[in-house]
């Protein structure tokens, strides 16, 4: 294996691993422009596209951001489109940002909403097809995470859990997503424990919004849902005890700096506590969350942390290594595409 020459490497060239990316919201701009008119969304100008499909300024609150996602959702209307957007998400990650390990997550309930022609199974098969085609064409390992939406009734969670377990050969993990404020994670505990028992990796969106209970939510996700990774977890920076707790367990944080700024989880890009969490010794990973709608790719996030937060190229590589080592994709599959030795 060739040793990496750190000093001559540009940010785009760093081999990357991304473990927090929502498939439904990484659509390519040209694909949206092509598809939107078929669904009654006229985009007469470039500006129309940005107005309708891109969030570029901090939104009022997390709830209103989630609402804006619904326009993109309308386009996810057929197996053909789902296969295409999955393939394109992988292709863009590989070609534009040198991402070698990529976990894409999606919520079957979200994709299916308003699309009566689709079933969970037909959605999943189309996505798997796109994923496998990308793995054949590009030197990368891709894994899928199934999402439970915490804003839906618990009965839906039960159905989605069973669906994930039934397809555990093509899902690597289970996630709990949507705004956690007002939606306690504890009722979902039995589903997550069952999925973990079945061998799926567990990650939970938690500690994202800037609310006083955020550090407690993170602790609950670990204790009650068996979270092996935390989606965001950024708010623990305000609580030394919570930071110590997460560090002690070696649980990685799936940090998404631009997303946190756009959803008002933090007050500015400059104020993001990424470096603080990294310096504390937490397993920090760098992710885009919703790359399409936030108009950001992994290079942009690395660039932000390098230029504004002072992380060196070597420190960025350490974060990439954290992501590569904590991915739920099998180690055998990851090691084939990753240039460094993986310890886990
Ligand atoms: Zn997310």
Coordinates of C-alpha atoms and ligand atoms in Angstrom, one line a residue:
X1 CA 0.0 0.0 0.0
X2 CA 1.4 3.4 -1.0
X3 CA 1.9 5.8 1.9
X4 CA 0.0 9.0 1.7
X5 CA 1.9 12.2 1.0
X6 CA 0.1 14.6 3.2
X7 CA 1.9 17.9 2.4
X8 CA 1.1 17.8 -1.3
X9 CA -2.5 16.8 -1.0
X10 CA -5.2 19.3 -1.8
X11 CA -8.6 19.1 0.0
X12 CA -10.3 17.6 -3.0
X13 CA -7.7 14.9 -3.2
X14 CA -8.0 13.7 0.4
X15 CA -9.7 10.2 0.3
X16 CA -12.9 10.7 2.2
X17 CA -15.6 8.8 3.9
X18 CA -19.1 10.2 4.5
X19 CA -21.4 8.6 6.9
X20 CA -24.3 11.1 7.2
X21 CA -26.0 12.0 3.9
X22 CA -29.7 11.9 3.2
X23 CA -30.3 10.4 -0.3
X24 CA -33.6 12.2 -0.8
X25 CA -31.8 15.6 -0.6
X26 CA -28.6 15.1 -2.6
X27 CA -30.2 15.5 -6.0
X28 CA -28.1 16.9 -8.7
X29 CA -29.1 20.4 -9.8
X30 CA -29.3 19.4 -13.5
X31 CA -31.5 16.4 -12.6
X32 CA -33.9 18.6 -10.6
X33 CA -34.1 21.1 -13.5
X34 CA -34.9 18.3 -15.8
X35 CA -37.5 16.5 -13.6
X36 CA -39.3 19.4 -11.9
X37 CA -41.5 20.4 -14.9
X38 CA -42.9 16.9 -15.1
X39 CA -44.2 17.4 -11.6
X40 CA -45.8 20.8 -12.3
X41 CA -42.9 22.8 -10.9
X42 CA -41.8 25.4 -13.6
X43 CA -38.3 26.6 -13.3
X44 CA -38.0 29.5 -15.7
X45 CA -34.6 30.7 -14.5
X46 CA -31.6 29.7 -12.5
X47 CA -33.0 31.8 -9.7
X48 CA -36.2 29.8 -9.7
X49 CA -34.2 26.7 -9.0
X50 CA -32.4 28.3 -6.0
X51 CA -35.6 29.8 -4.6
X52 CA -37.5 26.5 -4.7
X53 CA -34.8 23.9 -4.1
X54 CA -31.9 25.4 -2.2
X55 CA -31.5 26.7 1.3
X56 CA -28.7 29.2 1.4
X57 CA -29.5 31.3 4.4
X58 CA -30.3 30.2 7.9
X59 CA -34.0 29.3 8.2
X60 CA -36.3 30.4 11.0
X61 CA -36.3 27.1 12.7
X62 CA -35.7 23.4 12.1
X63 CA -39.4 22.8 11.4
X64 CA -39.5 25.3 8.5
X65 CA -36.4 23.7 6.9
X66 CA -38.0 20.3 7.0
X67 CA -41.0 21.8 5.3
X68 CA -38.9 23.1 2.4
X69 CA -37.7 19.5 1.8
X70 CA -41.1 18.5 0.6
X71 CA -40.6 20.0 -2.9
X72 CA -37.7 17.7 -3.6
X73 CA -39.7 14.9 -2.2
X74 CA -42.3 15.3 -5.0
X75 CA -39.7 14.3 -7.6
X76 CA -39.0 10.9 -6.0
X77 CA -41.9 9.4 -7.9
X78 CA -40.7 6.3 -9.7
X79 CA -38.2 3.4 -9.5
X80 CA -36.4 4.8 -12.5
X81 CA -35.8 8.2 -10.8
X82 CA -34.8 6.6 -7.5
X83 CA -32.2 4.4 -9.2
X84 CA -30.9 7.4 -11.1
X85 CA -30.5 9.7 -8.1
X86 CA -28.8 7.0 -6.1
X87 CA -26.3 6.4 -8.9
X88 CA -25.7 10.1 -9.4
X89 CA -25.2 10.7 -5.7
X90 CA -22.4 8.1 -5.7
X91 CA -20.9 9.3 -8.9
X92 CA -20.7 12.9 -7.7
X93 CA -19.3 11.9 -4.3
X94 CA -16.6 9.8 -6.0
X95 CA -15.7 12.1 -8.9
X96 CA -16.0 15.5 -7.2
X97 CA -14.8 14.8 -3.7
X98 CA -12.8 11.5 -3.8
X99 CA -15.3 9.9 -1.4
X100 CA -14.4 6.2 -1.3
X101 CA -16.8 5.1 1.5
X102 CA -20.3 6.5 1.4
X103 CA -23.3 5.8 3.5
X104 CA -26.6 7.1 2.2
X105 CA -29.7 7.1 4.3
X106 CA -33.3 7.4 3.4
X107 CA -36.8 7.1 5.0
X108 CA -39.1 4.7 3.1
X109 CA -42.1 6.6 4.7
X110 CA -40.8 9.9 3.3
X111 CA -40.1 8.7 -0.2
X112 CA -43.4 6.8 -0.4
X113 CA -45.5 9.8 0.8
X114 CA -47.9 10.8 -2.1
X115 CA -46.5 8.1 -4.4
X116 CA -49.0 5.3 -4.2
X117 CA -47.3 3.5 -7.1
X118 CA -44.3 2.8 -4.9
X119 CA -44.0 0.2 -2.0
X120 CA -41.2 0.1 0.5
X121 CA -39.8 -2.9 -1.3
X122 CA -39.9 -1.4 -4.8
X123 CA -38.3 1.8 -3.5
X124 CA -35.5 -0.1 -1.9
X125 CA -34.9 -2.4 -4.8
X126 CA -34.5 0.6 -7.1
X127 CA -32.1 2.3 -4.7
X128 CA -30.0 -0.9 -4.3
X129 CA -29.9 -1.2 -8.1
X130 CA -28.4 2.4 -8.4
X131 CA -26.0 1.7 -5.6
X132 CA -24.7 -1.6 -7.1
X133 CA -24.3 0.0 -10.5
X134 CA -22.2 2.8 -8.9
X135 CA -20.1 0.3 -7.0
X136 CA -19.4 -1.5 -10.3
X137 CA -18.4 1.7 -12.0
X138 CA -16.4 3.4 -9.2
X139 CA -13.8 2.3 -6.8
X140 CA -16.1 2.9 -3.8
X141 CA -18.0 1.1 -1.0
X142 CA -21.6 2.3 -0.5
X143 CA -24.0 1.3 2.3
X144 CA -27.7 2.2 3.0
X145 CA -29.2 3.2 6.3
X146 CA -32.9 2.9 6.8
X147 CA -34.6 5.9 8.6
X148 CA -37.5 5.9 11.1
X149 CA -39.2 9.3 11.2
X150 CA -39.8 10.2 14.8
X151 CA -42.7 12.6 13.9
X152 CA -44.8 9.6 12.6
X153 CA -46.8 7.3 14.8
X154 CA -45.0 4.5 16.6
X155 CA -46.9 1.9 14.4
X156 CA -45.0 3.2 11.4
X157 CA -41.7 2.8 13.3
X158 CA -42.6 -0.9 13.9
X159 CA -43.3 -1.4 10.2
X160 CA -40.1 0.3 9.1
X161 CA -38.0 -1.6 11.6
X162 CA -39.3 -4.9 10.3
X163 CA -38.7 -3.7 6.7
X164 CA -35.1 -2.9 7.6
X165 CA -34.5 -6.2 9.3
X166 CA -36.1 -8.1 6.4
X167 CA -33.6 -6.4 4.1
X168 CA -30.6 -6.5 6.4
X169 CA -28.4 -7.9 3.6
X170 CA -28.8 -4.6 1.8
X171 CA -29.1 -2.2 4.8
X172 CA -26.2 -1.5 7.0
X173 CA -28.0 0.4 9.7
X174 CA -31.1 2.0 11.2
X175 CA -31.5 5.7 12.1
X176 CA -34.0 7.9 13.9
X177 CA -34.5 11.2 12.2
X178 CA -36.6 14.5 12.2
X179 CA -36.7 17.2 14.8
X180 CA -36.3 15.7 18.2
X181 CA -37.7 18.6 20.1
X182 CA -41.2 17.5 21.3
X183 CA -40.6 13.9 20.0
X184 CA -39.1 11.8 22.7
X185 CA -36.9 9.0 21.5
X186 CA -37.6 6.6 24.3
X187 CA -40.8 5.1 22.7
X188 CA -38.6 3.9 19.9
X189 CA -36.3 2.0 22.1
X190 CA -37.7 -1.6 21.5
X191 CA -37.4 -1.2 17.7
X192 CA -33.8 0.0 17.9
X193 CA -32.8 -2.8 20.3
X194 CA -34.5 -5.3 18.0
X195 CA -32.6 -4.0 14.9
X196 CA -29.3 -4.0 16.8
X197 CA -29.9 -7.6 17.9
X198 CA -30.5 -8.4 14.2
X199 CA -27.1 -7.0 13.4
X200 CA -27.9 -3.6 12.0
X201 CA -25.7 -0.5 13.0
X202 CA -27.6 2.1 15.1
X203 CA -27.3 5.8 14.6
X204 CA -29.7 8.4 16.0
X205 CA -30.2 12.1 15.1
X206 CA -29.7 13.7 18.5
X207 CA -28.3 16.8 20.1
X208 CA -28.9 18.8 16.9
X209 CA -31.1 21.7 17.8
X210 CA -29.9 24.3 20.3
X211 CA -32.2 23.5 23.2
X212 CA -31.3 23.1 26.9
X213 CA -32.1 19.4 26.9
X214 CA -29.9 18.6 23.9
X215 CA -27.1 16.9 25.9
X216 CA -29.6 14.8 27.7
X217 CA -31.2 13.7 24.4
X218 CA -27.8 12.4 23.3
X219 CA -27.4 10.4 26.5
X220 CA -30.9 8.9 26.1
X221 CA -30.2 7.9 22.5
X222 CA -27.2 5.9 23.7
X223 CA -28.8 4.4 26.8
X224 CA -32.3 3.7 25.5
X225 CA -31.8 3.1 21.8
X226 CA -28.3 1.6 21.8
X227 CA -26.9 4.3 19.5
X228 CA -23.4 3.4 18.2
X229 CA -23.1 6.8 16.5
X230 CA -24.8 10.1 17.0
X231 CA -26.2 12.1 14.1
X232 CA -25.0 15.6 14.9
X233 CA -24.6 15.6 18.7
X234 CA -23.1 19.0 18.2
X235 CA -24.8 20.5 21.2
X236 CA -22.9 18.5 23.7
X237 CA -20.1 21.1 23.4
X238 CA -22.0 23.1 26.1
X239 CA -21.9 20.2 28.6
X240 CA -18.5 19.0 29.8
X241 CA -20.1 15.9 31.4
X242 CA -21.8 14.9 28.2
X243 CA -18.6 15.3 26.2
X244 CA -16.8 13.1 28.7
X245 CA -19.5 10.5 28.6
X246 CA -19.6 10.3 24.8
X247 CA -15.8 10.3 24.6
X248 CA -15.5 7.5 27.2
X249 CA -17.8 5.3 25.2
X250 CA -15.8 6.1 22.0
X251 CA -19.0 7.0 20.2
X252 CA -18.5 9.0 17.0
X253 CA -20.3 12.2 16.2
X254 CA -21.6 12.7 12.6
X255 CA -21.0 16.4 12.5
X256 CA -22.5 18.5 9.6
X257 CA -21.2 22.1 10.0
X258 CA -23.0 23.9 7.2
X259 CA -26.3 22.1 8.0
X260 CA -26.0 23.2 11.6
X261 CA -25.6 26.8 10.5
X262 CA -28.5 26.7 8.1
X263 CA -30.9 25.1 10.6
X264 CA -29.8 27.6 13.3
X265 CA -28.4 24.9 15.5
X266 CA -25.4 27.1 15.7
X267 CA -25.3 30.9 15.2
X268 CA -22.7 31.1 12.4
X269 CA -20.3 28.9 10.4
X270 CA -17.4 30.5 12.3
X271 CA -19.0 29.6 15.7
X272 CA -19.2 25.9 15.0
X273 CA -17.6 24.0 17.9
X274 CA -16.1 21.3 15.6
X275 CA -12.5 22.1 16.6
X276 CA -13.4 22.1 20.3
X277 CA -15.0 18.7 20.0
X278 CA -12.0 17.4 17.9
X279 CA -9.4 18.8 20.3
X280 CA -11.3 17.2 23.3
X281 CA -10.6 13.8 21.7
X282 CA -14.1 13.0 20.4
X283 CA -14.4 10.9 17.2
X284 CA -15.5 13.7 15.0
X285 CA -16.5 13.0 11.4
X286 CA -17.3 15.5 8.6
X287 CA -20.5 15.3 6.7
X288 CA -22.9 17.3 4.5
X289 CA -26.3 16.0 5.8
X290 CA -28.3 17.3 2.9
X291 CA -25.7 18.2 0.3
X292 CA -28.2 19.0 -2.6
X293 CA -30.6 21.3 -0.8
X294 CA -27.8 23.0 1.2
X295 CA -25.7 23.4 -2.0
X296 CA -22.6 22.0 -0.4
X297 CA -20.3 19.1 -1.0
X298 CA -17.8 17.3 1.2
X299 CA -14.9 19.4 -0.2
X300 CA -16.7 22.6 1.0
X301 CA -17.1 21.2 4.5
X302 CA -13.4 20.2 4.6
X303 CA -12.5 23.6 3.2
X304 CA -14.5 25.4 5.9
X305 CA -12.9 23.5 8.7
X306 CA -9.4 24.0 7.2
X307 CA -9.6 27.7 6.4
X308 CA -12.0 29.0 9.1
X309 CA -11.4 26.6 11.9
X310 CA -7.7 25.9 11.4
X311 CA -7.8 22.1 11.1
X312 CA -4.7 21.0 9.3
X313 CA -4.8 18.6 6.3
X314 CA -3.6 15.9 8.6
X315 CA -6.3 16.6 11.1
X316 CA -8.9 16.5 8.3
X317 CA -7.5 13.1 7.4
X318 CA -7.9 12.0 11.0
X319 CA -11.6 12.9 10.7
X320 CA -11.8 11.0 7.4
X321 CA -10.2 8.0 9.1
X322 CA -12.7 8.2 12.0
X323 CA -15.6 8.1 9.4
X324 CA -14.0 5.2 7.5
X325 CA -13.5 3.2 10.7
X326 CA -16.9 3.8 12.1
X327 CA -18.9 3.1 9.0
X328 CA -21.4 0.3 9.3
X329 CA -20.3 -1.2 5.9
X330 CA -18.4 -4.4 6.4
X331 CA -14.7 -3.9 7.1
X332 CA -13.7 -6.2 4.2
X333 CA -15.6 -4.1 1.7
X334 CA -14.3 -0.8 3.2
X335 CA -10.7 -1.9 3.2
X336 CA -10.7 -2.7 -0.5
X337 CA -11.3 0.9 -1.3
X338 CA -9.6 2.7 1.5
X339 CA -5.9 3.6 1.2
X340 CA -5.0 3.3 4.9
X341 CA -5.2 0.4 7.3
X342 CA -8.6 0.3 9.1
X343 CA -8.4 -0.7 12.7
X344 CA -12.1 -1.4 13.0
Ligands
LIG1 ZN1 -29.5 14.2 9.1

